[in-house]
mmCIF file of N, CA and C in Angstrom:
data_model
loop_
_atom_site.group_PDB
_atom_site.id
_atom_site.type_symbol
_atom_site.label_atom_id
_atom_site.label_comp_id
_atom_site.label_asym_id
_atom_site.label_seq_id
_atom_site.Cartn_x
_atom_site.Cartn_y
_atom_site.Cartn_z
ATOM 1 N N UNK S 142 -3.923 19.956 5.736
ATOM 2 C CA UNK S 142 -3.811 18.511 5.627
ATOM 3 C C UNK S 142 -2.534 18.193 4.852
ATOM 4 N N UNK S 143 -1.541 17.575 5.270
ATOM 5 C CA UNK S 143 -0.462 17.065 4.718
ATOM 6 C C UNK S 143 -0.278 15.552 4.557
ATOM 7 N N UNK S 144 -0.149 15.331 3.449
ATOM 8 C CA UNK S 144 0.179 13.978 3.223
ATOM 9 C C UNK S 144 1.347 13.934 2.846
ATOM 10 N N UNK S 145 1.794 12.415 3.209
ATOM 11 C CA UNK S 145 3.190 11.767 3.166
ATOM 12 C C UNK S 145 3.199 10.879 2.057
ATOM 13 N N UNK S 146 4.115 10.827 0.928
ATOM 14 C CA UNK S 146 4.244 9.800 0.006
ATOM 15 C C UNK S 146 5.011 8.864 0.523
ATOM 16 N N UNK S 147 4.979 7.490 0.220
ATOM 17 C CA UNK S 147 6.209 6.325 0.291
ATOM 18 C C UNK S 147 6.227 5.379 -0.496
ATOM 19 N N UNK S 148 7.284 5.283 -1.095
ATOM 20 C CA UNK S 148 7.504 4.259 -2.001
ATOM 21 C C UNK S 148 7.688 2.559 -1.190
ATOM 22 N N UNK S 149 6.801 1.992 -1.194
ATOM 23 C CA UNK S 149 7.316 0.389 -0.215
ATOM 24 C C UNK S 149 7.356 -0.548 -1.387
ATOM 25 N N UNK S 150 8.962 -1.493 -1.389
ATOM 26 C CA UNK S 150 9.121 -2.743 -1.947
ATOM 27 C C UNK S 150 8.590 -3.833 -1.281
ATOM 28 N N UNK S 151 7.139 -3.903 -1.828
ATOM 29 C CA UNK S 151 6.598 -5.118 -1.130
ATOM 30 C C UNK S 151 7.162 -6.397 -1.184
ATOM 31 N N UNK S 152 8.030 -7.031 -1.998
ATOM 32 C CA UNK S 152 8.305 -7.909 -1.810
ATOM 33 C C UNK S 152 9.751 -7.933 -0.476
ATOM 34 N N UNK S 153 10.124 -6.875 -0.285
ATOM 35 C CA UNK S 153 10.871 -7.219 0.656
ATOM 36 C C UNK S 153 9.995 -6.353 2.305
ATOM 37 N N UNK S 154 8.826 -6.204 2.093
ATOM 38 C CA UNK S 154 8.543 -5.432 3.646
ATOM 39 C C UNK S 154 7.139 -6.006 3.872
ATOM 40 N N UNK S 155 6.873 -7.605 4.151
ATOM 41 C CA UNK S 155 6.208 -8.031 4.426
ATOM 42 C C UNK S 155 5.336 -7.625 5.011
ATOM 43 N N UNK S 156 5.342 -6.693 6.417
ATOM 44 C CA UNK S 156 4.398 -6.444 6.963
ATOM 45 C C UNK S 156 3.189 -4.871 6.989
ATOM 46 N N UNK S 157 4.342 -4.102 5.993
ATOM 47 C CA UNK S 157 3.736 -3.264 5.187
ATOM 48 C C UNK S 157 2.981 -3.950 3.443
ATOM 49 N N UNK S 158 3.352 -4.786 3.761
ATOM 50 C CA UNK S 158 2.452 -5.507 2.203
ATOM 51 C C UNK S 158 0.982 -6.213 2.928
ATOM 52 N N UNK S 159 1.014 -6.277 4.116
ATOM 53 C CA UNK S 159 0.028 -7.105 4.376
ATOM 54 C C UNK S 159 -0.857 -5.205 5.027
ATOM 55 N N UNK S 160 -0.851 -4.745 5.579
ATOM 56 C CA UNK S 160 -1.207 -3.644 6.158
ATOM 57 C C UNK S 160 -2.087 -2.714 4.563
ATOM 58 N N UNK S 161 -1.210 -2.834 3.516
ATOM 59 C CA UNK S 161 -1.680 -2.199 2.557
ATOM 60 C C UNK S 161 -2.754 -3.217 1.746
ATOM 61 N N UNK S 162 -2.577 -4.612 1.905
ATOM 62 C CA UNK S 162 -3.859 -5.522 1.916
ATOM 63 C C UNK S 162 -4.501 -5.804 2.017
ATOM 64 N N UNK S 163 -4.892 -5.303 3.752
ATOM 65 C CA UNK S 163 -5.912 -4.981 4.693
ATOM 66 C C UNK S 163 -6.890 -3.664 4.067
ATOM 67 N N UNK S 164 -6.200 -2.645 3.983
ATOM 68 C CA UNK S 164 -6.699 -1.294 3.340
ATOM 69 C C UNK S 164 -7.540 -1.836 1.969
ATOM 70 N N UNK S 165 -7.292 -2.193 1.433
ATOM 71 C CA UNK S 165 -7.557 -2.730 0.113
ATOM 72 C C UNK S 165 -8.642 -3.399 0.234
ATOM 73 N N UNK S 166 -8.638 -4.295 0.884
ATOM 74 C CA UNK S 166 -10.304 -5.465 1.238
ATOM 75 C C UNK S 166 -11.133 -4.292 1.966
ATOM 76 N N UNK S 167 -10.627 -3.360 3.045
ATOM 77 C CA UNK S 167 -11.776 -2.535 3.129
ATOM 78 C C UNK S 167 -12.553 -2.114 2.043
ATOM 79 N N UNK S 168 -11.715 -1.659 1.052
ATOM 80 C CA UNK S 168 -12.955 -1.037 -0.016
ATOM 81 C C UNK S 168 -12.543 -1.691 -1.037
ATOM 82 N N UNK S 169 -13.127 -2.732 -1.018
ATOM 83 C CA UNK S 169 -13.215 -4.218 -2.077
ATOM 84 C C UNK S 169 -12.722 -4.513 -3.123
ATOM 85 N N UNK S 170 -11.461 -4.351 -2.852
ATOM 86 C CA UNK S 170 -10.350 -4.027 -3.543
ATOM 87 C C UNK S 170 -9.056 -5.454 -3.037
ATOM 88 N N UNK S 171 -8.318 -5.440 -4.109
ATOM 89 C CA UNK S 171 -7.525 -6.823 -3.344
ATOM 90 C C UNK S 171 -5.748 -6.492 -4.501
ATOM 91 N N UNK S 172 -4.624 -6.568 -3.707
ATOM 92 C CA UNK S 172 -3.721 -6.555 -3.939
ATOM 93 C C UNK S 172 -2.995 -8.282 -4.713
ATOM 94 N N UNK S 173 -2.642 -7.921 -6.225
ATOM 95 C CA UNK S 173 -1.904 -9.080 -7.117
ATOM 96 C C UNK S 173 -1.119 -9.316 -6.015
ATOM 97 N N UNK S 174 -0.789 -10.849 -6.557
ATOM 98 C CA UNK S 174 0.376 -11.034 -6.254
ATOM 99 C C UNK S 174 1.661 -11.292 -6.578
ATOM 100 N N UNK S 175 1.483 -10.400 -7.844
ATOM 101 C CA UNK S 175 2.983 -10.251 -8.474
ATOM 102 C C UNK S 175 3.198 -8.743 -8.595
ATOM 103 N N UNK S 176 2.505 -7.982 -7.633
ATOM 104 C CA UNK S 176 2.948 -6.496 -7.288
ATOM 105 C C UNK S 176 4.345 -6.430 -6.600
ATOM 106 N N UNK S 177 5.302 -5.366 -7.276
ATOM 107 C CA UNK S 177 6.513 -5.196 -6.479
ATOM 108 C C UNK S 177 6.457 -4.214 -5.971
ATOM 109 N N UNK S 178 5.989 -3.158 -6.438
ATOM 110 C CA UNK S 178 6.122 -2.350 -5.530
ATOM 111 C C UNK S 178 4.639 -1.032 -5.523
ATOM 112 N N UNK S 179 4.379 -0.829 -4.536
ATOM 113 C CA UNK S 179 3.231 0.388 -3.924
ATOM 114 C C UNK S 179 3.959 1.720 -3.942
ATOM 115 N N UNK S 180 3.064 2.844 -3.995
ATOM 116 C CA UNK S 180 3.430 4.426 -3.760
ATOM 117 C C UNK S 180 1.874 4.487 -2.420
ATOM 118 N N UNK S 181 2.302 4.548 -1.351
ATOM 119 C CA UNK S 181 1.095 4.941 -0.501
ATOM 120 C C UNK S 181 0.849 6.619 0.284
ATOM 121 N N UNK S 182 0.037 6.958 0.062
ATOM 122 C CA UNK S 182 -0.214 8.014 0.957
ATOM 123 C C UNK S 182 -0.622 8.059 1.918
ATOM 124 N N UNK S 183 -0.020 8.430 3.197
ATOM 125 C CA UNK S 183 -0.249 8.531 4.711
ATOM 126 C C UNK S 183 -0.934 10.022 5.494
ATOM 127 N N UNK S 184 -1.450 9.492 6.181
ATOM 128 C CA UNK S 184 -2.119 10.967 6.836
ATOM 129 C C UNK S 184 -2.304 10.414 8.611
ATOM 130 N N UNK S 185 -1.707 11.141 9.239
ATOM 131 C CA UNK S 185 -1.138 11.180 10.679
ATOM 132 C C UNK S 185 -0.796 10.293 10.800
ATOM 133 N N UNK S 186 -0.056 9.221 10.142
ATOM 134 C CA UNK S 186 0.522 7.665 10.538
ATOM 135 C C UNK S 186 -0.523 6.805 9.975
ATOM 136 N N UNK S 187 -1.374 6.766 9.497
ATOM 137 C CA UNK S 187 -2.661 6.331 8.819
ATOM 138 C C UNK S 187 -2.665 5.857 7.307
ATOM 139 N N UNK S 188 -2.494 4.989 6.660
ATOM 140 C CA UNK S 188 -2.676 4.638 5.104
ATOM 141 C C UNK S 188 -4.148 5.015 4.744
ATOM 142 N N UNK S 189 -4.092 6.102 3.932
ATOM 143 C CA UNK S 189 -5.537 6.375 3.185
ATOM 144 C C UNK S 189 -5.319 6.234 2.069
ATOM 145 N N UNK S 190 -4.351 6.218 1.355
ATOM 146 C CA UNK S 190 -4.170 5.532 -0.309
ATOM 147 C C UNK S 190 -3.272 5.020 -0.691
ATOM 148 N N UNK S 191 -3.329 4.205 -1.683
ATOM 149 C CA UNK S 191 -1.855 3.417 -2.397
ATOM 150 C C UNK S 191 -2.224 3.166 -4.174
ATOM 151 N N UNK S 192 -1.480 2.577 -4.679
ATOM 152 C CA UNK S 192 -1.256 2.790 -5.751
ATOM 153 C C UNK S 192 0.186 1.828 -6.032
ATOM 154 N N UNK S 193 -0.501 0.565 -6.784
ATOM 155 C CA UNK S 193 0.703 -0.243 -6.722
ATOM 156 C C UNK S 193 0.793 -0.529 -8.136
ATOM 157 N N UNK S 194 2.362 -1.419 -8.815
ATOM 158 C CA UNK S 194 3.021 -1.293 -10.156
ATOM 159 C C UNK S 194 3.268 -3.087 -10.186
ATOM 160 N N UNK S 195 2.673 -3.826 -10.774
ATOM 161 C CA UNK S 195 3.001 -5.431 -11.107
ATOM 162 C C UNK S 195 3.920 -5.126 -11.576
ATOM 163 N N UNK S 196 4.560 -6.402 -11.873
ATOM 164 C CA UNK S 196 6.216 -6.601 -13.088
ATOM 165 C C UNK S 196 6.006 -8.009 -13.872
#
């Protein structure tokens, strides 16, 4: 099993901020909105974790 790290600047990659939002309400969980930026982990093209930093 290999996972992929990525660093995404949510404030500039809208549609990866909303995708990692989605993930988040699955497991009842909800993204600030003064997060800049996420570290997510991917598995076959798939978001199974993230991990985001307010400012």
């Amino acid at each position: 099993m290999t996972l992929i790290l990525k660093r995404v600047q949510l404030l500039k990659d809208k549609p990866r901020r909303e995708a990692i939002d989605r993930f988040l309400r699955q497991h009842q969980l909800s993204l600030e909105a003064d997060c800049e930026m996420a570290i997510i982990a991917e598995y076959q093209q798939r978001l199974v974790g993230c991990g985001a930093i307010a400012g």
